[in-house]
Coordinates of C-alpha atoms in Angstrom, one line a residue:
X1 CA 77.5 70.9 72.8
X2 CA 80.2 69.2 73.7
X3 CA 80.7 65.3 73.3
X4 CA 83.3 63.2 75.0
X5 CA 85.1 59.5 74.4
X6 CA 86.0 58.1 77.7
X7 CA 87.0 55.0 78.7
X8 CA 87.3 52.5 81.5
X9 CA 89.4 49.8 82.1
X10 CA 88.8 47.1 85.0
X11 CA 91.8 44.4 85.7
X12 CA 91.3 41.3 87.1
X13 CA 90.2 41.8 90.4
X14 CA 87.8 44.7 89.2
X15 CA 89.1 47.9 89.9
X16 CA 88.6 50.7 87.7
X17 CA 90.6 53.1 85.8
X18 CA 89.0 55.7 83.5
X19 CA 90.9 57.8 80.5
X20 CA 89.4 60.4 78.9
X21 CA 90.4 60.0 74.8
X22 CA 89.0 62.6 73.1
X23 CA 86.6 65.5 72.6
X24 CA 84.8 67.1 70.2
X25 CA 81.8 70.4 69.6
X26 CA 78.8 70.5 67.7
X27 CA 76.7 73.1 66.8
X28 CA 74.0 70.7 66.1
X29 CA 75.4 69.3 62.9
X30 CA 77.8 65.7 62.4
X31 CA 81.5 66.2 63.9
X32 CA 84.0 63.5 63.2
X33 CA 85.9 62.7 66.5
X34 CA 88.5 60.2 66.3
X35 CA 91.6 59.1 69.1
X36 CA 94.2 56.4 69.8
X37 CA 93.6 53.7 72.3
X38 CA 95.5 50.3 74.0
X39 CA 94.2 47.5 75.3
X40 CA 95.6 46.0 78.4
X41 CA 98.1 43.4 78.2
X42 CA 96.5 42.0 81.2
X43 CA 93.2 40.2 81.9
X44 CA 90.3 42.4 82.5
X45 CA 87.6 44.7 80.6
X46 CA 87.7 47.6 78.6
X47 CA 84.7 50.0 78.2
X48 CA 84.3 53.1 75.8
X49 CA 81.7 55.8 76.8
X50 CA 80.4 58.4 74.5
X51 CA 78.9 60.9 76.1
X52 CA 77.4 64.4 75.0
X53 CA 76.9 67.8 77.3
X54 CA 73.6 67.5 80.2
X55 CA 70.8 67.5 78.5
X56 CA 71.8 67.8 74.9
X57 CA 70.5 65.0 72.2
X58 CA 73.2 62.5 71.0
X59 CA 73.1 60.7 67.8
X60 CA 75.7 58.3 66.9
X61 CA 76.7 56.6 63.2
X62 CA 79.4 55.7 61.8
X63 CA 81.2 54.0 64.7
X64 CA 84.2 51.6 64.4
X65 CA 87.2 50.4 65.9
X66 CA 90.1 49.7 63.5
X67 CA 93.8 48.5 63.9
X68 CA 96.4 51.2 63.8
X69 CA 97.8 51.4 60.0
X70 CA 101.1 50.3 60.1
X71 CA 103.3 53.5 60.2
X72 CA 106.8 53.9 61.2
X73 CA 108.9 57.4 62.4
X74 CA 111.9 58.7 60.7
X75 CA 114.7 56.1 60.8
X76 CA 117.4 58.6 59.5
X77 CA 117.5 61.5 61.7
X78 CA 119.7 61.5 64.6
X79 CA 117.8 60.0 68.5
X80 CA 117.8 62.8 70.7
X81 CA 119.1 61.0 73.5
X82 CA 121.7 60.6 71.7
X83 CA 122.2 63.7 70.4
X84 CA 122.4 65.2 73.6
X85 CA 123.6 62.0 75.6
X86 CA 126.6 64.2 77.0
X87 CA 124.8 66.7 78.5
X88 CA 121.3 65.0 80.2
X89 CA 118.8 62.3 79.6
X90 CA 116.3 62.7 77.1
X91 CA 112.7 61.8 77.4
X92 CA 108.7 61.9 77.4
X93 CA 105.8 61.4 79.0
X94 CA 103.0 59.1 77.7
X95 CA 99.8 57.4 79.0
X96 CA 99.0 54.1 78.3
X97 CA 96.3 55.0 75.3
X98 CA 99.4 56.8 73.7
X99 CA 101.7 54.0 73.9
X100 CA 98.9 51.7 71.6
X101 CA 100.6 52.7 68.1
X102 CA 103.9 50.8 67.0
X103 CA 105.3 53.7 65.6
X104 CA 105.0 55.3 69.3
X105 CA 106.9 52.6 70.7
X106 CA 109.6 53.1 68.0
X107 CA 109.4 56.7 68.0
X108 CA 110.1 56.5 71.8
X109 CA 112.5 54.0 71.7
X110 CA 114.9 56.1 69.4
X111 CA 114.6 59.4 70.5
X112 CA 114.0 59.3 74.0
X113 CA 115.3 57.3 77.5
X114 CA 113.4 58.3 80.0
X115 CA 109.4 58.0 80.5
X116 CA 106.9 59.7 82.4
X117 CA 104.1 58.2 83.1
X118 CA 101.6 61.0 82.2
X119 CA 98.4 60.2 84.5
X120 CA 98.8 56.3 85.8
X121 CA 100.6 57.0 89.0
X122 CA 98.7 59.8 90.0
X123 CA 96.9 59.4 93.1
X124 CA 93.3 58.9 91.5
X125 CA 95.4 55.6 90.2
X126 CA 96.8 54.5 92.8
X127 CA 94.5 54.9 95.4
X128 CA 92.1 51.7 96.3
X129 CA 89.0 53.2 98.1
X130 CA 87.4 50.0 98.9
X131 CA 90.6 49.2 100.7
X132 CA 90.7 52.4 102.4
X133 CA 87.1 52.0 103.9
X134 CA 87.4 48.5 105.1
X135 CA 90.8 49.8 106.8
X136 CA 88.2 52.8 108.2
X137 CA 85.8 50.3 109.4
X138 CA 88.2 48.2 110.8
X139 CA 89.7 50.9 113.1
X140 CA 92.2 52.4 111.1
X141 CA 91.6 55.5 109.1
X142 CA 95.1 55.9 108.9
X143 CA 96.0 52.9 106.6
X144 CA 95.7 53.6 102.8
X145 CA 95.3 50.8 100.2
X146 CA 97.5 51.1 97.1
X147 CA 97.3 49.2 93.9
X148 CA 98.3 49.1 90.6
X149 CA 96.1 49.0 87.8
X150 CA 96.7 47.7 84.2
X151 CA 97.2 51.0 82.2
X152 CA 99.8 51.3 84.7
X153 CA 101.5 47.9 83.9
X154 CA 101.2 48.5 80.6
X155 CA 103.5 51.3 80.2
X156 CA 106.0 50.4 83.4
X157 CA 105.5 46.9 81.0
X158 CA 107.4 49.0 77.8
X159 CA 109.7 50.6 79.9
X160 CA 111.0 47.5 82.3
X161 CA 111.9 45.5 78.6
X162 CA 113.1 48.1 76.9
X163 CA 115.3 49.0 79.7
X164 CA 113.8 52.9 79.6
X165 CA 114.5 54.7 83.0
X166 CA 111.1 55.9 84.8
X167 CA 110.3 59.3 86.1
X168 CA 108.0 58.8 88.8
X169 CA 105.0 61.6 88.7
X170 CA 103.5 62.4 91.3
X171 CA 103.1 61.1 95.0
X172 CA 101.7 65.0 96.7
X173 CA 99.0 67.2 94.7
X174 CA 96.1 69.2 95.2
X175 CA 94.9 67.4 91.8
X176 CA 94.0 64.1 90.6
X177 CA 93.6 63.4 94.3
X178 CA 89.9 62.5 95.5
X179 CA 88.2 64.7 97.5
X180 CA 87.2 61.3 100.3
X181 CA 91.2 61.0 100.6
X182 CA 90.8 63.8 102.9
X183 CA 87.9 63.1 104.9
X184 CA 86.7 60.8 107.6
X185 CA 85.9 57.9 107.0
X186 CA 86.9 57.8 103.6
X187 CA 83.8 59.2 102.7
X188 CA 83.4 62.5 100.5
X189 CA 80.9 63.8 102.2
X190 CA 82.3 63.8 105.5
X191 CA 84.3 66.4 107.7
X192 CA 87.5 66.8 107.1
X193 CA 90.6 64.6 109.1
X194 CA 92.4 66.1 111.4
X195 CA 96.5 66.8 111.0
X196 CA 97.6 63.5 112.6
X197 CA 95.2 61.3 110.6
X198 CA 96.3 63.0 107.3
X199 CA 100.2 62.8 108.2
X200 CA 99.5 59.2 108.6
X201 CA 97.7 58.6 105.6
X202 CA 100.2 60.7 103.4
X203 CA 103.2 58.4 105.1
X204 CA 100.8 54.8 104.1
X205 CA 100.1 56.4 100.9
X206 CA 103.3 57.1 99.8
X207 CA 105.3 54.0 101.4
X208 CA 102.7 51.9 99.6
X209 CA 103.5 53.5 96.0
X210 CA 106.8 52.5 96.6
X211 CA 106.3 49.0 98.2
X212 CA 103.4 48.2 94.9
X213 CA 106.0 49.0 92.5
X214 CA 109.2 47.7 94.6
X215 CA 107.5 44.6 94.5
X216 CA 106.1 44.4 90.9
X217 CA 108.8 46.0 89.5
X218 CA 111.9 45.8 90.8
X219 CA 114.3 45.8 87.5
X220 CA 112.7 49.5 86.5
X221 CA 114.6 52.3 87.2
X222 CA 112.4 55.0 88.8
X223 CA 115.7 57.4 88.8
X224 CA 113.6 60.6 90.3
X225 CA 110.2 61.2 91.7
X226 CA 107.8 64.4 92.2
X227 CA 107.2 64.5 96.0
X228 CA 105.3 67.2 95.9
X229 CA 103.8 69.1 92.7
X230 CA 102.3 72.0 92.4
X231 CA 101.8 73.7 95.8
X232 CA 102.2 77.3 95.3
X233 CA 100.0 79.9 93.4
X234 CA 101.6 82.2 91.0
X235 CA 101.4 85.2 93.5
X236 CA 104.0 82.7 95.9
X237 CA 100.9 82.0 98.2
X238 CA 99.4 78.3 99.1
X239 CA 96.6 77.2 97.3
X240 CA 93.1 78.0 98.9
X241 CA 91.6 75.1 100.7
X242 CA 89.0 72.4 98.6
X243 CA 88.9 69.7 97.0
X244 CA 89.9 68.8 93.3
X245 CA 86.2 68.3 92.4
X246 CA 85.0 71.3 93.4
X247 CA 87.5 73.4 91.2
X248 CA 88.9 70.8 89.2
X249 CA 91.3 73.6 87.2
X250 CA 91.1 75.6 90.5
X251 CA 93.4 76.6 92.8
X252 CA 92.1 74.4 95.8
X253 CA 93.4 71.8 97.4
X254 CA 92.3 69.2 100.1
X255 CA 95.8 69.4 101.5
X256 CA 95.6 73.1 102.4
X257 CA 92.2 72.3 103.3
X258 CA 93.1 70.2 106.1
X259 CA 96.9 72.0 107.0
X260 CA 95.4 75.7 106.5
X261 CA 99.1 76.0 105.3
X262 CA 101.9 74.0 103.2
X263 CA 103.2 72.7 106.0
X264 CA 102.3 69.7 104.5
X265 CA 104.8 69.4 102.4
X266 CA 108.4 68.5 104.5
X267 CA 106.4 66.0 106.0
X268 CA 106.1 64.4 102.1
X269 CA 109.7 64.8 101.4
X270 CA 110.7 63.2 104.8
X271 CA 108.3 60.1 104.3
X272 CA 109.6 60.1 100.5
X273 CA 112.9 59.8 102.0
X274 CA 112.0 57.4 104.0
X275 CA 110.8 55.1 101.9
X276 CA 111.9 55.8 97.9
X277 CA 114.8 53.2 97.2
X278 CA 118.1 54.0 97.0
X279 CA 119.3 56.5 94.4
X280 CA 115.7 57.8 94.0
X281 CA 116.4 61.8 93.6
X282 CA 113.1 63.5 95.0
X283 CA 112.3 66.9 93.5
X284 CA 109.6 69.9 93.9
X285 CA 107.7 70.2 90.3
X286 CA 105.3 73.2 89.6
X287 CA 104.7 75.5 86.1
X288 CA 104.7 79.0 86.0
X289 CA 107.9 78.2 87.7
X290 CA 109.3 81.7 85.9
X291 CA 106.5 84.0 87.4
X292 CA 108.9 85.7 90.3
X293 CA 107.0 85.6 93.2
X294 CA 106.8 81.8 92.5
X295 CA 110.1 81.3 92.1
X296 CA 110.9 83.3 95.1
X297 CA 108.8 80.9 97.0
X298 CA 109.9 77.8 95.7
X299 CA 113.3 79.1 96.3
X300 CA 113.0 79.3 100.0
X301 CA 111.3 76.1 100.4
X302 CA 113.5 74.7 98.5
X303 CA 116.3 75.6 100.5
X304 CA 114.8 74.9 103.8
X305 CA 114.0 71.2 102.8
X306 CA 117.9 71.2 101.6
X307 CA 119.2 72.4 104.9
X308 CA 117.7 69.3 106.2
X309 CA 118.8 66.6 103.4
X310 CA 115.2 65.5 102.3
X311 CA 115.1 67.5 98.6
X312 CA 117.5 66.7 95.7
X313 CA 116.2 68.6 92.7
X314 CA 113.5 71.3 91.7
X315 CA 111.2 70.0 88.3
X316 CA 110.9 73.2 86.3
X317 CA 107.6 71.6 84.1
X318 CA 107.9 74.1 81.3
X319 CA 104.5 74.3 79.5
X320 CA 105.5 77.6 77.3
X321 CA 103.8 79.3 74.7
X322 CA 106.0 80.3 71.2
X323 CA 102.1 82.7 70.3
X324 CA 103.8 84.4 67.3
X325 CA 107.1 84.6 67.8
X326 CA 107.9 88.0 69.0
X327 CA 105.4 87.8 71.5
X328 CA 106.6 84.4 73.3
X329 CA 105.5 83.8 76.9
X330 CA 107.8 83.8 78.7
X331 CA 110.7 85.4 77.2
X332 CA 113.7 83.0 76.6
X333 CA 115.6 86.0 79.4
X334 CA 113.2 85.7 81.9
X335 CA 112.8 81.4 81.7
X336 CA 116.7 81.8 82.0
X337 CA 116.5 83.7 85.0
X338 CA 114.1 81.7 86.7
X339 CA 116.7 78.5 85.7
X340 CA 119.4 80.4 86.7
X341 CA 117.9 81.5 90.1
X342 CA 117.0 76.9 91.0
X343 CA 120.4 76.5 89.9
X344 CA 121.9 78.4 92.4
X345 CA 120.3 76.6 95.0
X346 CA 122.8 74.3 94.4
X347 CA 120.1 71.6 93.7
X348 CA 119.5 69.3 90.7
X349 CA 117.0 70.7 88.2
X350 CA 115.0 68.6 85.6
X351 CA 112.7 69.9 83.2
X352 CA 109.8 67.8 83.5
X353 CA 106.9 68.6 80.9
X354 CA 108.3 70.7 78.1
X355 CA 106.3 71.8 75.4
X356 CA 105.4 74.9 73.2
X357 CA 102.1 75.8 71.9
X358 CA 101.5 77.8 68.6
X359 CA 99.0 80.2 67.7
X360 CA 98.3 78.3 64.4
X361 CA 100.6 75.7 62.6
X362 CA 101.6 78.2 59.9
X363 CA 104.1 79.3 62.6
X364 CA 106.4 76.1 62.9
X365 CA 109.3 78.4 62.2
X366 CA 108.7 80.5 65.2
X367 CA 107.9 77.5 67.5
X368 CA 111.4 76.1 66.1
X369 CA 113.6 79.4 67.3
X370 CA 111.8 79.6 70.4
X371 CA 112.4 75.8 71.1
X372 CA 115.9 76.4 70.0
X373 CA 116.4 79.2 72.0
X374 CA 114.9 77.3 75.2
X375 CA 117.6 74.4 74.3
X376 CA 120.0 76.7 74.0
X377 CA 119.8 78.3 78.1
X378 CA 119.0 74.7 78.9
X379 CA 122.4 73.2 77.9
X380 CA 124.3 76.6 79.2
X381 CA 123.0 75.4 82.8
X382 CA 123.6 71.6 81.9
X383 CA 126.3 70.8 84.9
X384 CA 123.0 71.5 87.0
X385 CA 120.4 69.6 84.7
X386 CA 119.8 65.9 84.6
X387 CA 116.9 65.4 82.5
X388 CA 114.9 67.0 80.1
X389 CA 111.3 65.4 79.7
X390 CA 108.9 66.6 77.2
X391 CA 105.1 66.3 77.6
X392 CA 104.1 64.1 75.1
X393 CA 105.2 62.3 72.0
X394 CA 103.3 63.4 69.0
X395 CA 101.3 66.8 68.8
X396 CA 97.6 65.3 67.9
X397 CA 98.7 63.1 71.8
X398 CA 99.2 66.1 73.4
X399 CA 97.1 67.6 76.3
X400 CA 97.6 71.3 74.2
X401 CA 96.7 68.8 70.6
X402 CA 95.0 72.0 69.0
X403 CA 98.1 74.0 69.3
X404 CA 100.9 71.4 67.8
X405 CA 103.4 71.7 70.6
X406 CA 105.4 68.8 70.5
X407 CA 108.5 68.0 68.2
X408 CA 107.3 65.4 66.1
X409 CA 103.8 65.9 64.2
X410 CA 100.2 63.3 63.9
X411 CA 102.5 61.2 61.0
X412 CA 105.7 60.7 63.7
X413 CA 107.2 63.2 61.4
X414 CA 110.0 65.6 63.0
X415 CA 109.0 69.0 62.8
X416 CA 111.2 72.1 61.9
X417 CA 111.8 72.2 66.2
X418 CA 113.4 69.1 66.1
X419 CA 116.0 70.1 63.9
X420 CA 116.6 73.5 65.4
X421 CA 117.2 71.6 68.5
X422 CA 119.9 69.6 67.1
X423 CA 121.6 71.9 65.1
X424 CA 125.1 72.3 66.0
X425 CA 124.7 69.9 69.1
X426 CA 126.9 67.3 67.7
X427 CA 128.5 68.6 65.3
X428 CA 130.2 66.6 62.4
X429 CA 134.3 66.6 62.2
X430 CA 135.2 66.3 59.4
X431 CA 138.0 64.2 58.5
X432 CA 138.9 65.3 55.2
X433 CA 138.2 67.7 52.8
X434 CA 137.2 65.2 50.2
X435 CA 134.5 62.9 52.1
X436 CA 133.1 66.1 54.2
X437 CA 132.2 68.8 52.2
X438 CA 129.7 69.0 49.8
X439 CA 130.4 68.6 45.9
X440 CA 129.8 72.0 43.7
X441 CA 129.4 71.3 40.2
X442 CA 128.1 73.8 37.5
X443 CA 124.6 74.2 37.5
X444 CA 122.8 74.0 33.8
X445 CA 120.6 76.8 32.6
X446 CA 118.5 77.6 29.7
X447 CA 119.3 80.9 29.7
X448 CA 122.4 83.1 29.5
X449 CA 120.7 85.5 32.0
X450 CA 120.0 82.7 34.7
X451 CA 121.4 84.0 38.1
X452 CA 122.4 80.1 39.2
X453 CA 126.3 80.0 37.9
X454 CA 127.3 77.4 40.1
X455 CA 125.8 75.6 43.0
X456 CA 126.6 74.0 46.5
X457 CA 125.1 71.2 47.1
X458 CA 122.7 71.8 50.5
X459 CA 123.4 75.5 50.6
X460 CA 120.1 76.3 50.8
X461 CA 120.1 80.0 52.3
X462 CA 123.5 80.3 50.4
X463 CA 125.3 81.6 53.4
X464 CA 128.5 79.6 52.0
X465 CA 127.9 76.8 54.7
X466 CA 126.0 73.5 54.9
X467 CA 124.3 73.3 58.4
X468 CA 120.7 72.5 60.3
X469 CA 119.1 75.7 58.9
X470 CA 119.6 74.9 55.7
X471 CA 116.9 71.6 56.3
X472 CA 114.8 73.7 58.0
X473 CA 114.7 75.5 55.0
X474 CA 113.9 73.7 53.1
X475 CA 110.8 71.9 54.7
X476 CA 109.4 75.2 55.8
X477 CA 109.8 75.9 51.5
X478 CA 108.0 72.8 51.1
X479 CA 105.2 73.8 53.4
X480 CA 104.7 77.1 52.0
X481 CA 107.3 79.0 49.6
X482 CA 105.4 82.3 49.2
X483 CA 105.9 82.6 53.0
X484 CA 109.2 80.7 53.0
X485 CA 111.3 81.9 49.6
X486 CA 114.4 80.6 48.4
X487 CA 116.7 82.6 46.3
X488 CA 116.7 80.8 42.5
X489 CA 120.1 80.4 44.0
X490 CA 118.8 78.3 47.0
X491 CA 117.3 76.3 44.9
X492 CA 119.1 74.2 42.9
X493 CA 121.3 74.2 45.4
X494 CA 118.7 72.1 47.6
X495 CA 118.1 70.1 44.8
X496 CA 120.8 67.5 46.1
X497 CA 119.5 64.3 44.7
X498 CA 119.9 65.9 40.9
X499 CA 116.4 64.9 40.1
X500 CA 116.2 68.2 38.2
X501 CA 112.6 68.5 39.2
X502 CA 113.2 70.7 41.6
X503 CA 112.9 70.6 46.1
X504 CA 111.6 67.9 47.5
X505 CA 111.3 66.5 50.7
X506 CA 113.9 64.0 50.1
X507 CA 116.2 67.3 49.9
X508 CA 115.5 67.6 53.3
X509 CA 116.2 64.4 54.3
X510 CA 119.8 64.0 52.8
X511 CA 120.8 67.4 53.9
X512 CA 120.0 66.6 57.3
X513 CA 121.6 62.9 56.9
X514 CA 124.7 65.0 55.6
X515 CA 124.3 67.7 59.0
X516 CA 124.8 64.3 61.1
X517 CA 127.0 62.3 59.6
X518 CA 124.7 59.8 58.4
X519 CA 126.4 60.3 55.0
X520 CA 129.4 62.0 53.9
X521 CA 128.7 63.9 50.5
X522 CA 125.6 64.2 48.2
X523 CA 125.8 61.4 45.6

């Protein structure tokens, strides 16, 4: 059975907003089930719902609500944004449940400058339905109520005073849109609106998102926007025509419904156009953007909506899968093709939700190369990339949580991805021999038969240099040295505080000070 935490949130005036927090199965014994949540900076009410499968018998003990324990992320590693500040901006998506630890805000504030907002300006959000059916009643079924809600706020709240630029996500999609958007009357159990009435509701809808947050927002930079997401099917056909709640991981969609086509979609770039403010680059987003009939598809609307000045960018979203290594989906050659291929239509490309899910987290190291290797045919494309926007912050926040897919861990710490993503980015100069290189000194032994004669300080894979692999190293030794060995060699040359009880995480943390520049020799 499964059992579900859920919230709501009403502001002021009394409109809703619902989160789901967390999940867990029982097999008819006691699970634990525990998750991260905000309250609203505004006035209104919060609610928390625990609710278990149809029919099953829920039993609940051991409930409480405790303040975060003060935590705080790595303060010596290098920001990401800044590490790769020449190339693109750096950032992440987050709701406003993830944003309620400290440590998030300061994990986000040093590694990251632009934000997502991972489900609060989705159309399920945004849209007022008691609005929308007095405009119905009134005459009008063409008039769409917006608002903005406090999760919203919350996070547009962080990034607006902490001067963070804001990716907008999303105005057009088959998903997170209500199935009563579509029909007559506002009412989900009506027919369905004809073309004319939907063209007008998609231009109120989307000149209202940007009014709402012109006009409650106006220092935030929403630098880019995803017009339309998600429109194509991995065989490069349209979605079939529904509604989210009928298939809500389905491929139908009320728009296709209504259009029998995608023909829907110029019509969303042109309103977008029409109303985004000035500088606002509008993109295409959509995953599986690598599977080659997609990309074929995307390609050519994509460069019809260029021919006629209303698209600026295609949002490759990036949700990949490391598995075991060897068997990585999709292969780092054919992600690169498919980035190559949007390059080439001469538009901007952002990637918008990047992450990589592991099999189990015993395979860190072969999420790290795979990460590395994405990086790597990211940056060789970088005069055509803007942004690059993970999903998420922290793995246990992640929408893929069982699968660790994120770059910094549950305790904010930086996982061996993070540092084969920075590795030789920004490389130290050295400006002398003296205060750059590492001190060797003669190690000590017991024995005359000892194979440790003398020792570089940091050299942990003893390939004569002192670099990012050499931290990764050593934390993956940490985590497990019978899968992760170091030469007797490697080791005391990782033992670079001289504690002469052998590697310890602080090891780590001073080689990868010394990688960056943070320090200039091992003391």
């Amino acid at each position: 059975n499964t059992v579900n935490i859920s919230m709501q949130k009403n502001d002021a005036e009394g409109n809703a907003s619902y989160s789901n927090l967390a999940k867990g199965v029982s097999q008819g014994d006691w699970v634990t089930i525990s998750t991260k949540f905000t309250l609203s900076q505004t006035e209104g009410s919060t609610y928390l719902y625990i609710e278990g499968s149809d029919g099953a018998d829920l039993y609940v003990d051991d409930f409480s609500i405790e303040a975060e324990p003060e935590t705080h992320p790595e303060s010596d590693i290098a920001g990401l944004k800044d590490v790769y500040a020449k190339y693109f901006k750096f950032g992440t998506a987050v709701t406003e449940s993830e944003l309620a630890p400290s440590a998030t805000k300061e994990l986000i504030l040093k590694h990251f400058n632009s934000i997502t907002l991972g489900n609060e300006l989705k159309p399920e959000n945004m849209l007022d339905k008691a609005g929308c059916i007095a405009n119905a009643e009134a005459g009008n079924e063409g008039e769409v109520s917006v608002k903005l809600n406090n999760s919203a706020r919350t996070v547009l709240n962080f990034a607006r005073d902490n001067n963070i630029s804001v990716r907008g996500h999303v105005l057009v999609w088959h998903s997170q849109t209500p199935g009563w958007f579509f029909k007559e009357n506002y009412d989900e159990n009506g027919d369905y609106v004809d073309k004319e009435t939907m063209l007008a509701r998609m231009e109120s809808y989307i000149k209202g998102v940007f009014e709402v947050l012109g006009e409650e927002y106006p220092d935030v930079d929403f630098y880019a926007w995803d017009v339309v997401n998600e429109a194509w099917l991995d065989d490069g056909q349209p979605r079939r025509p529904g509604t989210y709640e009928q298939a809500p991981q389905g491929n139908l969609s009320g728009w296709t419904a209504v259009f029998g086509d995608n023909s829907f979609i110029p019509y969303a770039f042109e309103y977008a156009r029409k109303y985004a403010p000035e500088g606002t680059k509008l993109y295409y987003n959509d995953f599986n953007e690598y599977m080659p009939q997609k990309t074929e598809a995307i390609i050519e609307m994509a460069n019809e909506l260029k021919e006629k000045g209303l698209i600026d960018g295609i949002g490759m979203q990036s949700h990949l899968d490391a598995r075991s290594g060897s068997d990585a989906f999709p292969s780092v050659s054919a992600y690169e093709k498919a980035l190559k291929a949007f390059t080439e239509t001469g538009l901007d490309v952002q990637i918008t939700e990047l992450d990589v899910t592991v099999n189990d987290n015993t395979l860190f190291d072969e999420q790290a190369k795979y990460y590395s290797d994405i990086m790597d045919a990211i940056v060789k494309y970088k005069d055509s990339v803007s942004a690059v926007i993970f999903w998420g912050v922290t793995d246990d926040s992640s929408w893929r949580a069982s699968q660790c897919p994120l770059l910094f861990d549950a305790d904010y710490k930086a996982k061996p991805a993070y540092y084969s993503i920075t590795d030789g980015i920004t490389p130290v100069e050295p400006t002398s021999t003296a205060t750059t290189q590492p001190k060797t000194t003669t190690a000590v032994s017991e024995t005359t038969t000892s194979s440790v004669t003398a020792k570089t300080l940091g050299d942990a894979n003893c390939d004569g240099s002192v670099d990012i692999s050499d931290a990764v190293l050593i934390k993956c030794y940490l985590i497990d040295n019978n899968k992760y060995p170091m030469s007797e060699q490697g080791v005391a040359n990782s033992d670079v505080q001289g504690s002469g009880n052998g590697v310890n995480a602080q090891d780590a943390v001073s080689v990868q000070k010394y990688v960056i520049g943070i320090i200039k020799n091992f003391d």
